[in-house]
Amino acid sequence: YVTAACNRLQSYGNRAHSVRPLEWTSFDVCGKLRGTLKPWKVKKVGHAGTLDPMATGLLVVCTGAGTKFVDDYQAMEKEYSGRQIYRVW
């Protein structure tokens, strides 16, 4: 997940979209990304929103000067979806 987010940083500039794995916190993703980007001297890594640790979903991650736009991303309209499976025995 983190490698894919790093690859997308080239395409999007200072932001990446990452699917946050189950049981990882948003802070975990930022920490792993920060460690991965260390050779490029990227110091600032931030996320635009927090997901429940027991949920998966899209996490917008900003780096470097892009961290100034975190508030803009948080202010955007969002749509949430879910799925429930019922089994009848």
mmCIF file of N, CA and C in Angstrom:
data_model
loop_
_atom_site.group_PDB
_atom_site.id
_atom_site.type_symbol
_atom_site.label_atom_id
_atom_site.label_comp_id
_atom_site.label_asym_id
_atom_site.label_seq_id
_atom_site.Cartn_x
_atom_site.Cartn_y
_atom_site.Cartn_z
ATOM 1 N N TYR A 1 0.819 -1.199 0.000
ATOM 2 C CA TYR A 1 0.000 0.000 0.000
ATOM 3 C C TYR A 1 0.858 1.256 0.000
ATOM 4 N N VAL A 2 1.865 1.264 0.840
ATOM 5 C CA VAL A 2 2.716 2.447 0.952
ATOM 6 C C VAL A 2 3.510 2.649 -0.324
ATOM 7 N N THR A 3 4.026 1.581 -0.907
ATOM 8 C CA THR A 3 4.784 1.695 -2.162
ATOM 9 C C THR A 3 3.906 2.250 -3.263
ATOM 10 N N ALA A 4 2.669 1.777 -3.348
ATOM 11 C CA ALA A 4 1.746 2.276 -4.364
ATOM 12 C C ALA A 4 1.469 3.760 -4.158
ATOM 13 N N ALA A 5 1.335 4.180 -2.906
ATOM 14 C CA ALA A 5 1.110 5.597 -2.612
ATOM 15 C C ALA A 5 2.319 6.422 -3.040
ATOM 16 N N CYS A 6 3.515 5.904 -2.798
ATOM 17 C CA CYS A 6 4.739 6.615 -3.213
ATOM 18 C C CYS A 6 4.795 6.762 -4.721
ATOM 19 N N ASN A 7 4.425 5.718 -5.429
ATOM 20 C CA ASN A 7 4.420 5.788 -6.890
ATOM 21 C C ASN A 7 3.440 6.841 -7.388
ATOM 22 N N ARG A 8 2.299 6.981 -6.694
ATOM 23 C CA ARG A 8 1.302 7.962 -7.113
ATOM 24 C C ARG A 8 1.719 9.391 -6.795
ATOM 25 N N LEU A 9 2.631 9.577 -5.848
ATOM 26 C CA LEU A 9 3.087 10.934 -5.526
ATOM 27 C C LEU A 9 3.683 11.604 -6.751
ATOM 28 N N GLN A 10 4.343 10.831 -7.619
ATOM 29 C CA GLN A 10 4.903 11.397 -8.842
ATOM 30 C C GLN A 10 3.790 11.937 -9.728
ATOM 31 N N SER A 11 2.673 11.207 -9.819
ATOM 32 C CA SER A 11 1.580 11.609 -10.695
ATOM 33 C C SER A 11 0.818 12.813 -10.164
ATOM 34 N N TYR A 12 0.571 12.846 -8.843
ATOM 35 C CA TYR A 12 -0.275 13.877 -8.256
ATOM 36 C C TYR A 12 0.494 15.043 -7.656
ATOM 37 N N GLY A 13 1.805 15.003 -7.634
ATOM 38 C CA GLY A 13 2.564 16.069 -7.005
ATOM 39 C C GLY A 13 2.765 15.776 -5.538
ATOM 40 N N ASN A 14 2.138 16.565 -4.683
ATOM 41 C CA ASN A 14 2.336 16.425 -3.239
ATOM 42 C C ASN A 14 1.192 15.731 -2.525
ATOM 43 N N ARG A 15 0.415 14.931 -3.232
ATOM 44 C CA ARG A 15 -0.651 14.178 -2.565
ATOM 45 C C ARG A 15 -0.746 12.798 -3.191
ATOM 46 N N ALA A 16 -1.213 11.880 -2.408
ATOM 47 C CA ALA A 16 -1.405 10.514 -2.882
ATOM 48 C C ALA A 16 -2.690 9.978 -2.286
ATOM 49 N N HIS A 17 -3.312 9.085 -2.998
ATOM 50 C CA HIS A 17 -4.491 8.398 -2.486
ATOM 51 C C HIS A 17 -4.054 6.984 -2.136
ATOM 52 N N SER A 18 -4.333 6.589 -0.929
ATOM 53 C CA SER A 18 -3.917 5.278 -0.466
ATOM 54 C C SER A 18 -5.110 4.548 0.139
ATOM 55 N N VAL A 19 -5.247 3.268 -0.163
ATOM 56 C CA VAL A 19 -6.264 2.462 0.498
ATOM 57 C C VAL A 19 -5.656 2.005 1.810
ATOM 58 N N ARG A 20 -6.251 2.464 2.898
ATOM 59 C CA ARG A 20 -5.705 2.152 4.211
ATOM 60 C C ARG A 20 -6.103 0.736 4.599
ATOM 61 N N PRO A 21 -5.106 -0.106 4.920
ATOM 62 C CA PRO A 21 -5.397 -1.485 5.302
ATOM 63 C C PRO A 21 -6.148 -1.578 6.633
ATOM 64 N N LEU A 22 -6.862 -2.666 6.793
ATOM 65 C CA LEU A 22 -7.599 -2.933 8.021
ATOM 66 C C LEU A 22 -6.644 -2.940 9.209
ATOM 67 N N GLU A 23 -7.053 -2.344 10.294
ATOM 68 C CA GLU A 23 -6.339 -2.249 11.559
ATOM 69 C C GLU A 23 -5.135 -1.304 11.553
ATOM 70 N N TRP A 24 -4.840 -0.650 10.448
ATOM 71 C CA TRP A 24 -3.816 0.400 10.452
ATOM 72 C C TRP A 24 -4.528 1.695 10.777
ATOM 73 N N THR A 25 -3.908 2.554 11.552
ATOM 74 C CA THR A 25 -4.471 3.885 11.774
ATOM 75 C C THR A 25 -3.958 4.808 10.669
ATOM 76 N N SER A 26 -4.585 5.941 10.529
ATOM 77 C CA SER A 26 -4.125 6.933 9.548
ATOM 78 C C SER A 26 -2.707 7.379 9.896
ATOM 79 N N PHE A 27 -2.422 7.457 11.192
ATOM 80 C CA PHE A 27 -1.080 7.834 11.650
ATOM 81 C C PHE A 27 -0.054 6.767 11.251
ATOM 82 N N ASP A 28 -0.446 5.480 11.296
ATOM 83 C CA ASP A 28 0.449 4.395 10.859
ATOM 84 C C ASP A 28 0.837 4.564 9.394
ATOM 85 N N VAL A 29 -0.149 4.871 8.557
ATOM 86 C CA VAL A 29 0.117 5.051 7.121
ATOM 87 C C VAL A 29 1.092 6.203 6.912
ATOM 88 N N CYS A 30 0.850 7.326 7.598
ATOM 89 C CA CYS A 30 1.742 8.486 7.462
ATOM 90 C C CYS A 30 3.151 8.153 7.946
ATOM 91 N N GLY A 31 3.252 7.412 9.032
ATOM 92 C CA GLY A 31 4.562 7.035 9.554
ATOM 93 C C GLY A 31 5.334 6.150 8.587
ATOM 94 N N LYS A 32 4.660 5.163 8.007
ATOM 95 C CA LYS A 32 5.320 4.277 7.047
ATOM 96 C C LYS A 32 5.712 5.039 5.793
ATOM 97 N N LEU A 33 4.843 5.932 5.345
ATOM 98 C CA LEU A 33 5.148 6.739 4.170
ATOM 99 C C LEU A 33 6.315 7.678 4.446
ATOM 100 N N ARG A 34 6.335 8.270 5.642
ATOM 101 C CA ARG A 34 7.437 9.157 6.036
ATOM 102 C C ARG A 34 8.767 8.397 6.003
ATOM 103 N N GLY A 35 8.767 7.172 6.522
ATOM 104 C CA GLY A 35 9.976 6.356 6.512
ATOM 105 C C GLY A 35 10.409 5.987 5.102
ATOM 106 N N THR A 36 9.443 5.682 4.252
ATOM 107 C CA THR A 36 9.740 5.315 2.867
ATOM 108 C C THR A 36 10.298 6.495 2.085
ATOM 109 N N LEU A 37 9.802 7.694 2.378
ATOM 110 C CA LEU A 37 10.221 8.893 1.635
ATOM 111 C C LEU A 37 11.459 9.565 2.230
ATOM 112 N N LYS A 38 11.993 9.019 3.314
ATOM 113 C CA LYS A 38 13.149 9.612 3.988
ATOM 114 C C LYS A 38 14.342 9.846 3.047
ATOM 115 N N PRO A 39 14.671 8.906 2.145
ATOM 116 C CA PRO A 39 15.805 9.148 1.231
ATOM 117 C C PRO A 39 15.627 10.397 0.359
ATOM 118 N N TRP A 40 14.372 10.821 0.134
ATOM 119 C CA TRP A 40 14.100 12.016 -0.668
ATOM 120 C C TRP A 40 13.960 13.253 0.203
ATOM 121 N N LYS A 41 14.288 13.119 1.482
ATOM 122 C CA LYS A 41 14.262 14.222 2.444
ATOM 123 C C LYS A 41 12.878 14.868 2.596
ATOM 124 N N VAL A 42 11.833 14.059 2.444
ATOM 125 C CA VAL A 42 10.474 14.536 2.689
ATOM 126 C C VAL A 42 10.240 14.482 4.189
ATOM 127 N N LYS A 43 9.967 15.634 4.798
ATOM 128 C CA LYS A 43 9.810 15.697 6.246
ATOM 129 C C LYS A 43 8.355 15.763 6.676
ATOM 130 N N LYS A 44 7.534 16.455 5.901
ATOM 131 C CA LYS A 44 6.134 16.618 6.284
ATOM 132 C C LYS A 44 5.265 15.598 5.549
ATOM 133 N N VAL A 45 4.487 14.852 6.321
ATOM 134 C CA VAL A 45 3.503 13.921 5.774
ATOM 135 C C VAL A 45 2.260 14.049 6.646
ATOM 136 N N GLY A 46 1.134 14.301 6.038
ATOM 137 C CA GLY A 46 -0.107 14.440 6.793
ATOM 138 C C GLY A 46 -1.266 13.821 6.040
ATOM 139 N N HIS A 47 -2.344 13.509 6.748
ATOM 140 C CA HIS A 47 -3.520 12.908 6.120
ATOM 141 C C HIS A 47 -4.715 13.835 6.251
ATOM 142 N N ALA A 48 -5.628 13.694 5.318
ATOM 143 C CA ALA A 48 -6.822 14.547 5.292
ATOM 144 C C ALA A 48 -8.028 13.754 5.781
ATOM 145 N N GLY A 49 -7.993 13.376 7.038
ATOM 146 C CA GLY A 49 -9.127 12.658 7.616
ATOM 147 C C GLY A 49 -8.685 11.382 8.294
ATOM 148 N N THR A 50 -9.517 10.906 9.178
ATOM 149 C CA THR A 50 -9.210 9.714 9.949
ATOM 150 C C THR A 50 -10.301 8.677 9.716
ATOM 151 N N LEU A 51 -9.889 7.433 9.546
ATOM 152 C CA LEU A 51 -10.837 6.339 9.407
ATOM 153 C C LEU A 51 -10.776 5.477 10.662
ATOM 154 N N ASP A 52 -11.872 4.871 11.002
ATOM 155 C CA ASP A 52 -11.910 3.927 12.110
ATOM 156 C C ASP A 52 -10.930 2.789 11.826
ATOM 157 N N PRO A 53 -10.141 2.350 12.813
ATOM 158 C CA PRO A 53 -9.162 1.286 12.566
ATOM 159 C C PRO A 53 -9.767 -0.022 12.053
ATOM 160 N N MET A 54 -11.046 -0.260 12.312
ATOM 161 C CA MET A 54 -11.679 -1.492 11.839
ATOM 162 C C MET A 54 -12.379 -1.312 10.498
ATOM 163 N N ALA A 55 -12.080 -0.221 9.797
ATOM 164 C CA ALA A 55 -12.652 0.030 8.475
ATOM 165 C C ALA A 55 -11.517 0.226 7.475
ATOM 166 N N THR A 56 -11.783 -0.063 6.235
ATOM 167 C CA THR A 56 -10.820 0.224 5.177
ATOM 168 C C THR A 56 -11.404 1.342 4.332
ATOM 169 N N GLY A 57 -10.571 2.000 3.581
ATOM 170 C CA GLY A 57 -11.075 3.055 2.720
ATOM 171 C C GLY A 57 -9.972 3.932 2.197
ATOM 172 N N LEU A 58 -10.363 4.909 1.411
ATOM 173 C CA LEU A 58 -9.428 5.828 0.783
ATOM 174 C C LEU A 58 -8.908 6.818 1.817
ATOM 175 N N LEU A 59 -7.618 6.995 1.819
ATOM 176 C CA LEU A 59 -6.985 7.973 2.701
ATOM 177 C C LEU A 59 -6.176 8.914 1.824
ATOM 178 N N VAL A 60 -6.476 10.205 1.893
ATOM 179 C CA VAL A 60 -5.716 11.202 1.145
ATOM 180 C C VAL A 60 -4.521 11.594 1.997
ATOM 181 N N VAL A 61 -3.318 11.424 1.449
ATOM 182 C CA VAL A 61 -2.084 11.730 2.159
ATOM 183 C C VAL A 61 -1.372 12.843 1.410
ATOM 184 N N CYS A 62 -0.941 13.869 2.131
ATOM 185 C CA CYS A 62 -0.231 14.996 1.538
ATOM 186 C C CYS A 62 1.202 15.020 2.062
ATOM 187 N N THR A 63 2.120 15.460 1.225
ATOM 188 C CA THR A 63 3.522 15.520 1.632
ATOM 189 C C THR A 63 4.107 16.885 1.315
ATOM 190 N N GLY A 64 5.175 17.231 2.027
ATOM 191 C CA GLY A 64 5.891 18.483 1.773
ATOM 192 C C GLY A 64 4.972 19.680 1.804
ATOM 193 N N ALA A 65 5.089 20.530 0.786
ATOM 194 C CA ALA A 65 4.263 21.740 0.704
ATOM 195 C C ALA A 65 2.782 21.407 0.545
ATOM 196 N N GLY A 66 2.471 20.197 0.092
ATOM 197 C CA GLY A 66 1.084 19.779 -0.074
ATOM 198 C C GLY A 66 0.324 19.670 1.231
ATOM 199 N N THR A 67 1.042 19.592 2.360
ATOM 200 C CA THR A 67 0.359 19.504 3.653
ATOM 201 C C THR A 67 -0.425 20.781 3.961
ATOM 202 N N LYS A 68 -0.121 21.860 3.264
ATOM 203 C CA LYS A 68 -0.869 23.113 3.462
ATOM 204 C C LYS A 68 -2.304 22.995 2.952
ATOM 205 N N PHE A 69 -2.572 21.970 2.117
ATOM 206 C CA PHE A 69 -3.903 21.823 1.513
ATOM 207 C C PHE A 69 -4.771 20.780 2.216
ATOM 208 N N VAL A 70 -4.298 20.244 3.337
ATOM 209 C CA VAL A 70 -5.067 19.234 4.067
ATOM 210 C C VAL A 70 -6.443 19.773 4.439
ATOM 211 N N ASP A 71 -6.522 21.004 4.932
ATOM 212 C CA ASP A 71 -7.816 21.590 5.307
ATOM 213 C C ASP A 71 -8.757 21.684 4.122
ATOM 214 N N ASP A 72 -8.218 21.980 2.933
ATOM 215 C CA ASP A 72 -9.053 22.053 1.725
ATOM 216 C C ASP A 72 -9.671 20.695 1.408
ATOM 217 N N TYR A 73 -8.870 19.649 1.519
ATOM 218 C CA TYR A 73 -9.391 18.301 1.262
ATOM 219 C C TYR A 73 -10.428 17.903 2.306
ATOM 220 N N GLN A 74 -10.191 18.265 3.558
ATOM 221 C CA GLN A 74 -11.142 17.919 4.612
ATOM 222 C C GLN A 74 -12.462 18.652 4.433
ATOM 223 N N ALA A 75 -12.437 19.824 3.843
ATOM 224 C CA ALA A 75 -13.654 20.609 3.655
ATOM 225 C C ALA A 75 -14.488 20.133 2.458
ATOM 226 N N MET A 76 -13.924 19.284 1.606
ATOM 227 C CA MET A 76 -14.649 18.804 0.427
ATOM 228 C C MET A 76 -15.809 17.894 0.834
ATOM 229 N N GLU A 77 -16.811 17.843 -0.037
ATOM 230 C CA GLU A 77 -17.948 16.962 0.188
ATOM 231 C C GLU A 77 -17.502 15.510 0.021
ATOM 232 N N LYS A 78 -17.989 14.665 0.898
ATOM 233 C CA LYS A 78 -17.599 13.255 0.870
ATOM 234 C C LYS A 78 -18.829 12.369 0.752
ATOM 235 N N GLU A 79 -18.620 11.206 0.217
ATOM 236 C CA GLU A 79 -19.689 10.223 0.133
ATOM 237 C C GLU A 79 -19.180 8.919 0.726
ATOM 238 N N TYR A 80 -19.952 8.352 1.608
ATOM 239 C CA TYR A 80 -19.560 7.117 2.258
ATOM 240 C C TYR A 80 -20.482 5.995 1.802
ATOM 241 N N SER A 81 -19.936 4.831 1.631
ATOM 242 C CA SER A 81 -20.762 3.686 1.273
ATOM 243 C C SER A 81 -20.330 2.499 2.126
ATOM 244 N N GLY A 82 -21.192 1.543 2.223
ATOM 245 C CA GLY A 82 -20.882 0.355 3.014
ATOM 246 C C GLY A 82 -21.621 -0.839 2.461
ATOM 247 N N ARG A 83 -21.332 -1.996 3.034
ATOM 248 C CA ARG A 83 -21.979 -3.218 2.577
ATOM 249 C C ARG A 83 -22.220 -4.108 3.789
ATOM 250 N N GLN A 84 -23.408 -4.653 3.847
ATOM 251 C CA GLN A 84 -23.752 -5.610 4.891
ATOM 252 C C GLN A 84 -24.187 -6.901 4.220
ATOM 253 N N ILE A 85 -23.784 -7.986 4.794
ATOM 254 C CA ILE A 85 -24.173 -9.281 4.259
ATOM 255 C C ILE A 85 -24.990 -10.004 5.323
ATOM 256 N N TYR A 86 -26.188 -10.396 4.952
ATOM 257 C CA TYR A 86 -27.050 -11.140 5.859
ATOM 258 C C TYR A 86 -27.139 -12.569 5.351
ATOM 259 N N ARG A 87 -27.027 -13.514 6.248
ATOM 260 C CA ARG A 87 -27.139 -14.915 5.863
ATOM 261 C C ARG A 87 -28.328 -15.526 6.611
ATOM 262 N N VAL A 88 -29.107 -16.266 5.884
ATOM 263 C CA VAL A 88 -30.247 -16.945 6.475
ATOM 264 C C VAL A 88 -29.929 -18.431 6.439
ATOM 265 N N TRP A 89 -30.015 -19.069 7.591
ATOM 266 C CA TRP A 89 -29.721 -20.504 7.664
ATOM 267 C C TRP A 89 -30.983 -21.300 7.722
#
